[in-house]
Amino acid sequence: MRTRWWNNIRWRLALLSIIAALLSAGLLALTAMLVIGYYYNVDQQSRLGALAHERAQSVSIVYEHNRALIEDNSNTTFANRLKRIANTPNAFLVASIKEVSSVSSRQSGSDPEHLYLFLNTQKRLVYPLAMSRGNAFAVIQSLLNVSDTSHLSTDQATLMNAVNSALKGHGQGGFFGRQTPVDNSLPFFVEPITISNHTTRTNQVVGVVIVTPFSNAVPGFVSTVGIAVLSAIPVVALLVALLAMFYSRTITRPLAKLTTASRVIASGDYDAQVSVDAPGELGELAQTFNDMAIQLKKDVDELHRQEAWRRELIMNITHDLATPLTAIAGLGEALVDGINQSHEDYEATGRIIVRETLRLRRLVQDLHVMAKVEAGALEPKKKNVRLAALVDETLAVMATEFERHQVEPINAVSYSLPTIQADPDMLARIFTNLCNNSLHYTPAGGTITISATQHGNMAIIAVTDSGSGIPEEALSRVFDRFYRADNARQSKTGGSGLGLAIVQAIVSVHGGNVWAENIPGAGARISFTIPITPIEDQPTIVTNHLSQSRV
């Protein structure tokens, strides 16, 4: 399936990184401009306060000086002029303001950055004289081009509150326009002009001075910083995108390898492995994928083996059932047709029918046991078993088979061997299967010996025959189901091929191991282990459910 580019992890990561970088850089720029604007306004408000206080104090000093000239009856030209206007309202205040403004202009030149407006106690504009005597805000609006008419009433109220506060002797500042740190709002400060009242010995407010800048333009360094930050945003976004695309390869490349390996497995090749050196979760994912592929291969191989076993089972059962059934059917027809006339012939025919019937019963029993093994339902009922006695009983039951094959059974298990923890019936089945297997390959006059030794908390039990041994290539497969060294499957040289597989299953559920080997000069030996009963559980008297006869 073809993946569209916008669904590709690399491009999605790059786009998300660009968006995140733009948002982060924009937020950083906005924060920087907000902080710079805020502290710039704070600093400007502080400067306006200092300028207003300085100008108000200068006017106060000149006012006091002019009043002293009149009180001292000085005959100077300036004093005489002051006497003539002494009775005019606000004359002293205007004269003092003019003198201070004239001196300031001569000393440092006019201040082109700030506007100074002087109001009397009746809140009327008294200076500059060139302006119409009216509302101070109207003058500010006309001179500073305050065009935001939606805030006129608010600004008027703010200015009037500051003037009222100054007339009470308290300086106050504020802003014209919108109150956000990033707009073109104009700060102002109102400072009272006070003189000493000799009668009441208190300070008297004779007017106020309003100071505001002609422009609230952001300083050059603030604009430079803002432009630099805004210019850096696309560069940062581009770098972040490139880094994101490069870094995404560390994620997409291992994922691509995993995808390729998955497709190989999906095609039926379960040997696919992923070689990823990526650290962290991707490396762990790759290792888990490899473990999954290995386990999947094992499971598939096991399914193939099970399928092969199923086919072999059908084929072998068909063969093993057909041979005795054919013999029984043929002999039965002979009896019906009366071919055998003598008593000896009837006995021989009967013995053959019984032998083939017993062979069929053993085959059915073996299949039943293997069905339990496959279902995991083979559960031993363990008891304390005296091994020597159980071997005696098993050999006694098989005495007829040993006589027919002319093989001597030998019980070499010592009666002093401690009891073992086992299911007696299953253990008897082990000995029966092993002896039957050995009888097929032991020539007449040979021996089959059952022996046991103690090794720690386990008993090692061995069944050794005097036959020709097991071919080396068959040693590793003798416990496979339906495997026989005799590929021709002749009934006289082999059984169903399930006997040793059943032995292995029974030993396994008892917690032991089983193995086969050839003994030089002796034949084949099949050994297995069974746990020994703990010392405190050893019985003082053992009575077995079978007879105690010894062969």
Coordinates of C-alpha atoms in Angstrom, one line a residue:
M1 CA 0.0 0.0 0.0
R2 CA 1.4 3.4 -1.0
T3 CA 1.6 5.9 1.8
R4 CA 0.7 9.5 0.9
W5 CA 3.3 12.1 1.8
W6 CA 1.1 13.8 4.4
N7 CA 0.7 10.5 6.2
N8 CA 4.4 9.9 6.2
I9 CA 6.0 10.2 9.7
R10 CA 8.9 12.2 8.5
W11 CA 6.8 14.9 6.9
R12 CA 4.3 14.9 9.7
L13 CA 7.1 15.3 12.2
A14 CA 8.7 18.1 10.1
L15 CA 5.4 20.0 9.8
L16 CA 4.6 19.7 13.4
S17 CA 8.1 20.9 14.3
I18 CA 7.7 23.9 12.0
I19 CA 4.3 24.8 13.6
A20 CA 5.8 24.3 17.1
A21 CA 8.8 26.4 16.2
L22 CA 6.7 29.2 14.8
L23 CA 4.4 29.2 17.8
S24 CA 7.3 29.1 20.2
A25 CA 9.3 31.9 18.4
G26 CA 6.1 34.0 18.1
L27 CA 5.3 33.6 21.7
L28 CA 8.9 34.4 22.6
A29 CA 8.8 37.5 20.4
L30 CA 5.5 38.6 21.9
T31 CA 6.7 38.1 25.4
A32 CA 9.9 40.0 24.8
M33 CA 8.0 42.9 23.2
L34 CA 5.4 43.0 26.1
V35 CA 8.2 43.0 28.7
I36 CA 10.2 45.7 26.9
G37 CA 7.1 47.8 26.3
Y38 CA 6.0 47.5 29.9
Y39 CA 9.4 48.5 31.4
Y40 CA 9.8 51.2 28.8
N41 CA 6.4 52.7 29.9
V42 CA 7.4 52.4 33.5
D43 CA 10.7 54.2 32.8
Q44 CA 9.0 56.9 30.8
Q45 CA 6.4 57.4 33.5
S46 CA 9.3 57.8 36.0
R47 CA 11.0 60.3 33.7
L48 CA 7.8 62.3 33.3
G49 CA 7.4 62.5 37.0
A50 CA 10.9 63.8 37.5
L51 CA 10.5 66.4 34.7
A52 CA 7.1 67.5 36.1
H53 CA 8.5 67.8 39.7
E54 CA 11.5 69.8 38.5
R55 CA 9.4 72.2 36.5
A56 CA 6.9 72.7 39.2
Q57 CA 9.6 73.3 41.8
S58 CA 11.3 75.9 39.5
V59 CA 8.0 77.7 39.1
S60 CA 7.4 77.6 42.9
I61 CA 10.8 79.1 43.5
V62 CA 10.3 81.9 41.0
Y63 CA 6.8 82.6 42.4
E64 CA 8.2 82.9 45.9
H65 CA 11.0 85.2 44.7
N66 CA 8.6 87.5 42.8
R67 CA 6.3 87.8 45.7
A68 CA 9.2 88.7 47.9
L69 CA 10.1 91.6 45.6
I70 CA 6.7 93.1 46.0
E71 CA 6.7 92.7 49.7
D72 CA 10.1 94.4 50.0
N73 CA 8.9 97.4 48.0
S74 CA 11.7 97.1 45.5
N75 CA 11.9 99.9 42.9
T76 CA 13.3 97.8 40.1
T77 CA 11.6 97.8 36.7
F78 CA 10.6 94.2 37.1
A79 CA 9.3 94.8 40.5
N80 CA 7.3 97.8 39.4
R81 CA 5.8 95.7 36.6
L82 CA 4.9 93.0 39.0
K83 CA 3.2 95.6 41.2
R84 CA 1.0 96.7 38.3
I85 CA -0.2 93.2 37.6
A86 CA -0.4 92.1 41.2
N87 CA -4.2 92.5 41.3
T88 CA -4.7 90.5 38.1
P89 CA -5.8 86.9 38.7
N90 CA -3.1 84.3 37.9
A91 CA -0.6 87.1 37.0
F92 CA 2.1 86.0 39.4
L93 CA 1.6 82.4 38.2
V94 CA 1.9 83.2 34.5
A95 CA 4.8 85.6 35.0
S96 CA 6.6 82.9 37.0
I97 CA 5.9 80.2 34.4
K98 CA 7.1 82.5 31.6
E99 CA 10.3 83.3 33.5
V100 CA 11.1 79.7 34.2
S101 CA 10.3 78.7 30.6
S102 CA 12.5 81.5 29.2
V103 CA 15.4 80.5 31.4
S104 CA 15.0 76.8 30.5
S105 CA 14.9 77.7 26.9
R106 CA 18.1 79.8 27.1
Q107 CA 20.0 77.2 29.1
S108 CA 19.3 74.0 27.3
G109 CA 17.1 75.0 24.3
S110 CA 13.5 74.1 24.0
D111 CA 12.4 70.5 24.8
P112 CA 11.2 69.1 21.5
E113 CA 10.1 65.8 23.0
H114 CA 7.7 66.9 25.8
L115 CA 4.7 69.2 26.1
Y116 CA 4.3 71.3 29.3
L117 CA 0.8 72.5 30.1
F118 CA 0.1 74.7 33.1
L119 CA -3.4 75.0 34.8
N120 CA -4.5 77.3 37.5
T121 CA -6.6 76.2 40.5
Q122 CA -9.8 76.7 38.4
K123 CA -8.4 73.9 36.0
R124 CA -8.0 76.5 33.2
L125 CA -5.1 76.4 30.8
V126 CA -2.9 79.5 31.5
Y127 CA 0.2 78.6 29.6
P128 CA 1.3 78.4 26.8
L129 CA -0.3 81.7 26.0
A130 CA -0.3 81.0 22.2
M131 CA -3.0 78.4 22.8
S132 CA -6.6 79.1 23.4
R133 CA -7.5 79.2 27.0
G134 CA -9.7 76.1 27.4
N135 CA -9.7 72.5 28.3
A136 CA -6.3 70.9 28.7
F137 CA -7.3 67.7 27.0
A138 CA -8.6 69.6 23.9
V139 CA -5.1 71.2 23.6
I140 CA -3.4 67.8 24.0
Q141 CA -5.8 66.3 21.5
S142 CA -5.0 68.9 18.9
L143 CA -1.3 69.0 19.4
L144 CA -0.7 65.2 19.8
N145 CA -3.2 64.1 17.2
V146 CA -5.1 61.7 19.5
S147 CA -7.5 60.3 17.0
D148 CA -9.0 57.4 19.0
T149 CA -12.3 59.2 19.8
S150 CA -13.8 56.1 21.4
H151 CA -11.6 56.7 24.4
L152 CA -12.1 60.5 24.7
S153 CA -14.4 60.4 27.7
T154 CA -12.2 57.9 29.5
D155 CA -9.1 59.9 28.9
Q156 CA -10.8 63.1 30.0
A157 CA -11.8 61.4 33.2
T158 CA -8.3 60.1 33.8
L159 CA -6.8 63.5 33.2
M160 CA -9.3 65.2 35.5
N161 CA -8.7 62.7 38.3
A162 CA -5.0 63.4 38.0
V163 CA -5.5 67.2 38.0
N164 CA -7.8 67.0 41.0
S165 CA -5.3 64.9 42.9
A166 CA -2.5 67.4 42.0
L167 CA -4.6 70.3 43.3
K168 CA -4.8 68.5 46.6
G169 CA -1.0 68.4 46.6
H170 CA -0.4 64.8 45.3
G171 CA 1.2 64.2 41.9
Q172 CA -0.3 61.5 39.7
G173 CA 0.4 59.9 36.4
G174 CA -1.6 58.1 33.7
F175 CA -2.0 57.2 30.1
F176 CA -4.0 58.6 27.1
G177 CA -5.4 56.0 24.8
R178 CA -5.7 52.2 25.2
Q179 CA -4.0 50.8 28.2
T180 CA -2.0 48.0 26.6
P181 CA 1.8 47.9 26.5
V182 CA 2.0 47.4 22.7
D183 CA -0.2 50.3 21.4
N184 CA 0.5 54.0 20.9
S185 CA -0.9 55.1 24.3
L186 CA 0.7 58.4 25.7
P187 CA 1.8 58.6 29.3
F188 CA 1.4 61.9 31.3
F189 CA 2.1 63.2 34.7
V190 CA 0.5 66.0 36.7
E191 CA 2.5 67.7 39.4
P192 CA 1.2 70.4 41.8
I193 CA 2.8 73.9 41.9
T194 CA 3.0 74.9 45.6
I195 CA 4.0 78.0 47.5
S196 CA 4.4 78.8 51.2
N197 CA 1.4 80.6 52.9
H198 CA 3.0 82.9 55.6
T199 CA -0.4 83.4 57.2
T200 CA -1.3 79.8 57.8
R201 CA 2.3 78.6 57.6
T202 CA 1.3 75.8 55.2
N203 CA 1.9 75.0 51.5
Q204 CA -0.7 76.4 49.1
V205 CA -1.3 75.0 45.6
V206 CA -1.5 77.7 43.0
G207 CA -1.6 75.5 39.9
V208 CA -0.5 72.3 38.3
V209 CA 1.8 71.3 35.4
I210 CA 1.0 68.5 33.0
V211 CA 3.9 66.9 31.2
T212 CA 3.4 64.5 28.3
P213 CA 5.6 63.4 25.4
F214 CA 4.8 64.5 21.8
S215 CA 5.2 60.9 20.7
N216 CA 5.3 57.5 22.3
A217 CA 7.4 56.0 19.6
V218 CA 9.2 52.9 20.6
P219 CA 13.0 53.5 21.0
G220 CA 15.3 52.3 18.2
F221 CA 16.8 49.4 20.2
V222 CA 13.2 48.1 20.9
S223 CA 12.3 48.2 17.2
T224 CA 15.6 46.6 16.3
V225 CA 15.0 43.7 18.8
G226 CA 11.5 43.2 17.5
I227 CA 12.6 43.2 13.9
A228 CA 15.5 40.8 14.7
V229 CA 13.1 38.4 16.5
L230 CA 10.5 38.5 13.7
S231 CA 13.2 37.9 11.1
A232 CA 14.7 35.0 13.1
I233 CA 11.3 33.2 13.3
P234 CA 11.3 31.8 9.7
V235 CA 15.0 31.0 10.0
V236 CA 14.5 29.1 13.2
A237 CA 11.4 27.3 11.7
L238 CA 13.5 26.2 8.7
L239 CA 16.4 25.0 10.9
V240 CA 13.9 23.1 13.1
A241 CA 12.3 21.5 10.1
L242 CA 15.7 20.4 8.7
L243 CA 16.7 19.0 12.1
A244 CA 13.3 17.3 12.5
M245 CA 13.6 15.6 9.0
F246 CA 17.1 14.5 9.8
Y247 CA 16.1 13.2 13.3
S248 CA 13.0 11.5 11.9
R249 CA 15.2 9.3 9.8
T250 CA 16.4 7.7 13.1
I251 CA 12.8 6.7 13.6
T252 CA 11.6 6.0 10.1
R253 CA 14.6 4.0 9.0
P254 CA 14.2 1.3 11.7
L255 CA 10.5 1.3 11.0
A256 CA 11.1 0.8 7.3
K257 CA 13.4 -2.2 8.1
L258 CA 10.6 -3.6 10.3
T259 CA 8.1 -3.1 7.6
T260 CA 10.3 -4.9 5.0
A261 CA 11.0 -7.8 7.4
S262 CA 7.2 -8.1 8.1
R263 CA 6.5 -8.3 4.4
V264 CA 9.2 -11.1 4.1
I265 CA 7.5 -13.0 6.9
A266 CA 4.1 -12.4 5.4
S267 CA 5.4 -14.0 2.1
G268 CA 6.2 -17.2 4.1
D269 CA 9.9 -16.7 4.8
Y270 CA 10.2 -17.0 8.6
D271 CA 14.0 -16.6 8.7
A272 CA 13.7 -12.8 8.4
Q273 CA 15.6 -10.8 11.1
V274 CA 15.9 -7.0 11.6
S275 CA 19.3 -5.5 12.3
V276 CA 18.7 -2.2 14.1
D277 CA 21.3 -0.4 16.2
A278 CA 18.8 2.2 17.5
P279 CA 18.8 2.7 21.2
G280 CA 15.7 2.8 23.5
E281 CA 12.2 1.7 22.4
L282 CA 13.1 1.2 18.8
G283 CA 15.9 -1.2 19.6
E284 CA 13.7 -3.0 22.0
L285 CA 11.0 -3.2 19.3
A286 CA 13.5 -4.7 16.9
Q287 CA 14.7 -7.3 19.4
T288 CA 11.1 -8.2 20.2
F289 CA 10.3 -8.5 16.5
N290 CA 13.3 -10.8 16.0
D291 CA 12.2 -12.9 19.0
M292 CA 8.7 -13.0 17.6
A293 CA 10.1 -14.2 14.2
I294 CA 12.1 -16.9 15.9
Q295 CA 9.2 -18.1 17.9
L296 CA 6.9 -17.9 14.9
K297 CA 9.4 -20.0 12.9
K298 CA 9.5 -22.6 15.7
D299 CA 5.7 -22.7 15.8
V300 CA 5.4 -23.0 12.0
D301 CA 8.1 -25.8 12.0
E302 CA 6.2 -27.5 14.8
L303 CA 2.9 -27.3 12.8
H304 CA 4.7 -28.8 9.8
R305 CA 6.1 -31.6 12.0
Q306 CA 2.6 -32.1 13.5
E307 CA 1.2 -32.3 10.0
A308 CA 3.9 -34.7 8.9
W309 CA 3.2 -36.8 12.0
R310 CA -0.6 -36.7 11.2
R311 CA 0.0 -38.0 7.7
E312 CA 2.5 -40.6 9.0
L313 CA 0.0 -41.6 11.7
I314 CA -2.7 -42.3 9.2
M315 CA -0.3 -44.2 7.0
N316 CA 1.1 -46.2 9.9
I317 CA -2.2 -47.0 11.6
T318 CA -3.6 -48.1 8.2
H319 CA -0.6 -50.4 7.8
D320 CA -0.5 -51.7 11.4
L321 CA -4.2 -52.3 11.6
A322 CA -4.4 -53.9 8.1
T323 CA -1.8 -56.6 8.8
P324 CA -3.4 -58.3 11.9
L325 CA -6.9 -57.7 10.5
T326 CA -6.0 -59.4 7.3
A327 CA -4.5 -62.4 9.2
I328 CA -7.5 -62.7 11.5
A329 CA -10.0 -62.4 8.5
G330 CA -8.0 -65.0 6.5
L331 CA -7.8 -67.5 9.4
G332 CA -11.5 -67.0 10.2
E333 CA -12.5 -67.8 6.7
A334 CA -10.3 -70.9 6.8
L335 CA -12.1 -72.0 10.0
V336 CA -15.5 -71.4 8.4
D337 CA -14.5 -73.2 5.2
G338 CA -13.3 -76.2 7.2
I339 CA -9.8 -76.2 5.7
N340 CA -8.2 -77.1 9.0
Q341 CA -9.5 -80.6 10.0
S342 CA -7.2 -81.7 12.8
H343 CA -7.2 -80.5 16.4
E344 CA -3.6 -79.3 16.1
D345 CA -4.5 -77.1 13.1
Y346 CA -7.4 -75.5 15.1
E347 CA -5.0 -74.8 18.0
A348 CA -2.4 -73.2 15.8
T349 CA -5.0 -71.1 14.1
G350 CA -6.5 -70.0 17.4
R351 CA -3.0 -69.0 18.8
I352 CA -2.4 -66.9 15.7
I353 CA -5.8 -65.2 16.0
V354 CA -5.2 -64.5 19.7
R355 CA -1.7 -63.1 19.1
E356 CA -2.9 -60.8 16.3
T357 CA -5.8 -59.7 18.5
L358 CA -3.5 -58.9 21.4
R359 CA -1.3 -57.0 18.9
L360 CA -4.4 -54.9 17.9
R361 CA -5.2 -54.3 21.5
R362 CA -1.7 -53.1 22.3
L363 CA -1.8 -50.7 19.3
V364 CA -5.2 -49.3 20.4
Q365 CA -3.8 -48.9 24.0
D366 CA -0.7 -47.1 22.6
L367 CA -2.9 -44.8 20.5
H368 CA -5.0 -44.0 23.6
V369 CA -1.9 -43.2 25.7
M370 CA -0.5 -41.0 23.0
A371 CA -3.9 -39.2 22.7
K372 CA -3.6 -38.4 26.5
V373 CA -0.1 -37.2 26.0
E374 CA -1.2 -34.8 23.2
A375 CA -4.1 -33.5 25.3
G376 CA -1.8 -33.1 28.4
A377 CA -4.1 -35.4 30.3
L378 CA -1.4 -38.0 31.3
E379 CA -1.4 -37.6 35.1
P380 CA 0.4 -40.2 37.2
K381 CA -1.0 -41.4 40.6
K382 CA 2.3 -41.6 42.4
K383 CA 2.9 -44.0 45.2
N384 CA 5.9 -45.5 47.1
V385 CA 6.9 -48.4 44.8
R386 CA 9.5 -51.1 45.5
L387 CA 11.2 -51.3 42.2
A388 CA 12.6 -54.9 42.4
A389 CA 9.1 -56.3 43.2
L390 CA 7.5 -54.4 40.3
V391 CA 10.1 -55.7 37.9
D392 CA 9.4 -59.3 39.1
E393 CA 5.7 -58.8 38.4
T394 CA 6.3 -57.3 35.0
L395 CA 8.6 -60.1 33.9
A396 CA 6.2 -62.7 35.2
V397 CA 3.4 -61.3 33.1
M398 CA 5.7 -61.3 30.0
A399 CA 7.1 -64.8 30.6
T400 CA 5.2 -66.2 27.6
E401 CA 6.7 -63.6 25.3
F402 CA 10.2 -64.3 26.6
E403 CA 9.7 -68.1 26.1
R404 CA 8.4 -67.6 22.6
H405 CA 11.5 -65.5 21.7
Q406 CA 13.8 -67.8 23.6
V407 CA 15.3 -64.8 25.5
E408 CA 16.2 -64.9 29.2
P409 CA 15.0 -62.0 31.4
I410 CA 17.2 -60.9 34.3
N411 CA 16.1 -58.7 37.2
A412 CA 19.3 -57.1 38.5
V413 CA 17.5 -54.6 40.8
S414 CA 18.5 -54.8 44.4
Y415 CA 15.8 -55.2 47.0
S416 CA 17.8 -52.7 49.2
L417 CA 17.2 -49.9 46.7
P418 CA 15.0 -47.2 48.3
T419 CA 11.4 -47.0 47.1
I420 CA 10.6 -44.6 44.3
Q421 CA 7.8 -42.1 43.7
A422 CA 5.9 -43.4 40.7
D423 CA 2.6 -44.6 39.3
P424 CA 2.9 -48.4 39.4
D425 CA 0.7 -49.0 36.3
M426 CA 2.6 -46.4 34.3
L427 CA 6.0 -47.8 35.5
A428 CA 4.9 -51.3 34.5
R429 CA 3.9 -50.0 31.1
I430 CA 7.5 -48.6 30.7
F431 CA 9.1 -51.9 31.5
T432 CA 6.6 -53.7 29.2
N433 CA 7.3 -51.4 26.2
L434 CA 11.1 -51.5 26.8
C435 CA 11.1 -55.3 27.0
N436 CA 8.9 -55.7 23.9
N437 CA 11.2 -53.3 22.0
S438 CA 14.3 -55.3 23.1
L439 CA 12.6 -58.6 22.2
H440 CA 12.3 -57.6 18.6
Y441 CA 16.1 -57.1 18.3
T442 CA 17.5 -59.7 20.7
P443 CA 18.4 -63.0 19.0
A444 CA 17.4 -66.4 20.5
G445 CA 19.6 -67.3 23.4
G446 CA 20.1 -63.7 24.3
T447 CA 19.3 -61.8 27.6
I448 CA 17.4 -58.7 28.6
T449 CA 18.6 -57.2 31.9
I450 CA 16.8 -54.7 34.1
S451 CA 19.1 -52.9 36.6
A452 CA 18.9 -49.8 38.8
T453 CA 21.3 -47.6 40.8
Q454 CA 20.8 -44.7 43.1
H455 CA 22.3 -41.3 42.1
G456 CA 21.5 -38.6 44.7
N457 CA 17.7 -38.3 45.0
M458 CA 17.1 -40.1 41.6
A459 CA 17.1 -43.7 40.6
I460 CA 18.7 -44.5 37.3
I461 CA 17.0 -47.5 35.7
A462 CA 18.3 -49.3 32.6
V463 CA 17.1 -52.0 30.3
T464 CA 20.0 -53.7 28.4
D465 CA 19.7 -56.3 25.7
S466 CA 22.3 -58.5 24.0
G467 CA 21.3 -57.7 20.5
S468 CA 23.2 -55.9 17.8
G469 CA 22.5 -52.4 19.1
I470 CA 20.9 -49.3 17.6
P471 CA 22.3 -47.8 14.4
E472 CA 24.2 -44.6 15.2
E473 CA 22.0 -42.5 12.9
A474 CA 18.9 -43.8 14.7
L475 CA 20.0 -43.0 18.3
S476 CA 18.7 -39.5 18.3
R477 CA 15.3 -40.5 16.8
V478 CA 14.3 -43.7 18.6
F479 CA 11.9 -41.7 20.9
D480 CA 10.1 -40.1 17.9
R481 CA 6.6 -41.2 17.3
F482 CA 6.3 -43.9 14.7
Y483 CA 10.0 -43.9 14.0
R484 CA 11.5 -47.4 13.4
A485 CA 15.0 -48.3 12.5
D486 CA 13.4 -51.0 10.3
N487 CA 12.1 -48.9 7.4
A488 CA 10.3 -52.0 5.9
R489 CA 8.1 -52.2 9.0
Q490 CA 8.2 -56.0 9.1
S491 CA 6.0 -57.2 11.9
K492 CA 8.6 -59.7 13.1
T493 CA 11.2 -57.0 13.7
G494 CA 9.3 -54.1 15.1
G495 CA 6.1 -52.8 16.7
S496 CA 3.9 -49.8 16.1
G497 CA 6.7 -47.3 16.6
L498 CA 4.9 -45.7 19.6
G499 CA 6.4 -47.8 22.4
L500 CA 9.5 -45.6 23.1
A501 CA 7.5 -42.4 22.5
I502 CA 5.1 -43.5 25.3
V503 CA 8.1 -44.4 27.5
Q504 CA 9.5 -40.8 27.1
A505 CA 6.1 -39.2 27.8
I506 CA 5.6 -41.3 31.0
V507 CA 9.1 -40.6 32.3
S508 CA 8.7 -36.9 31.5
V509 CA 5.4 -36.6 33.6
H510 CA 7.3 -38.3 36.5
G511 CA 10.0 -35.6 36.3
G512 CA 12.8 -37.7 34.9
N513 CA 14.8 -38.1 31.7
V514 CA 15.3 -40.9 29.2
W515 CA 18.1 -41.7 26.8
A516 CA 19.4 -44.5 24.5
E517 CA 23.0 -45.7 24.0
N518 CA 24.9 -48.7 22.7
I519 CA 27.0 -50.7 25.1
P520 CA 30.2 -52.3 23.5
G521 CA 29.8 -56.1 23.6
A522 CA 26.3 -56.0 25.1
G523 CA 23.9 -54.4 22.7
A524 CA 21.5 -51.5 23.3
R525 CA 20.7 -49.9 26.6
I526 CA 17.8 -47.5 27.3
S527 CA 18.0 -45.7 30.6
F528 CA 15.7 -43.4 32.5
T529 CA 15.5 -41.6 35.9
I530 CA 12.7 -41.6 38.5
P531 CA 12.7 -39.6 41.8
I532 CA 13.4 -41.6 44.9
T533 CA 11.0 -41.3 47.9
P534 CA 12.4 -39.0 50.6
I535 CA 13.9 -40.8 53.6
E536 CA 11.2 -39.7 56.0
D537 CA 8.5 -41.1 53.7
Q538 CA 10.2 -44.5 53.2
P539 CA 7.8 -47.3 54.2
T540 CA 8.9 -49.9 56.7
I541 CA 6.8 -52.6 55.0
V542 CA 5.9 -52.4 51.3
T543 CA 3.0 -54.4 50.0
N544 CA 2.5 -54.2 46.3
H545 CA -0.8 -54.8 44.5
L546 CA 0.8 -57.3 42.2
S547 CA 2.2 -60.7 43.1
Q548 CA 5.7 -60.9 44.7
S549 CA 6.9 -63.8 42.5
R550 CA 10.4 -63.4 41.0
V551 CA 11.3 -64.7 37.6

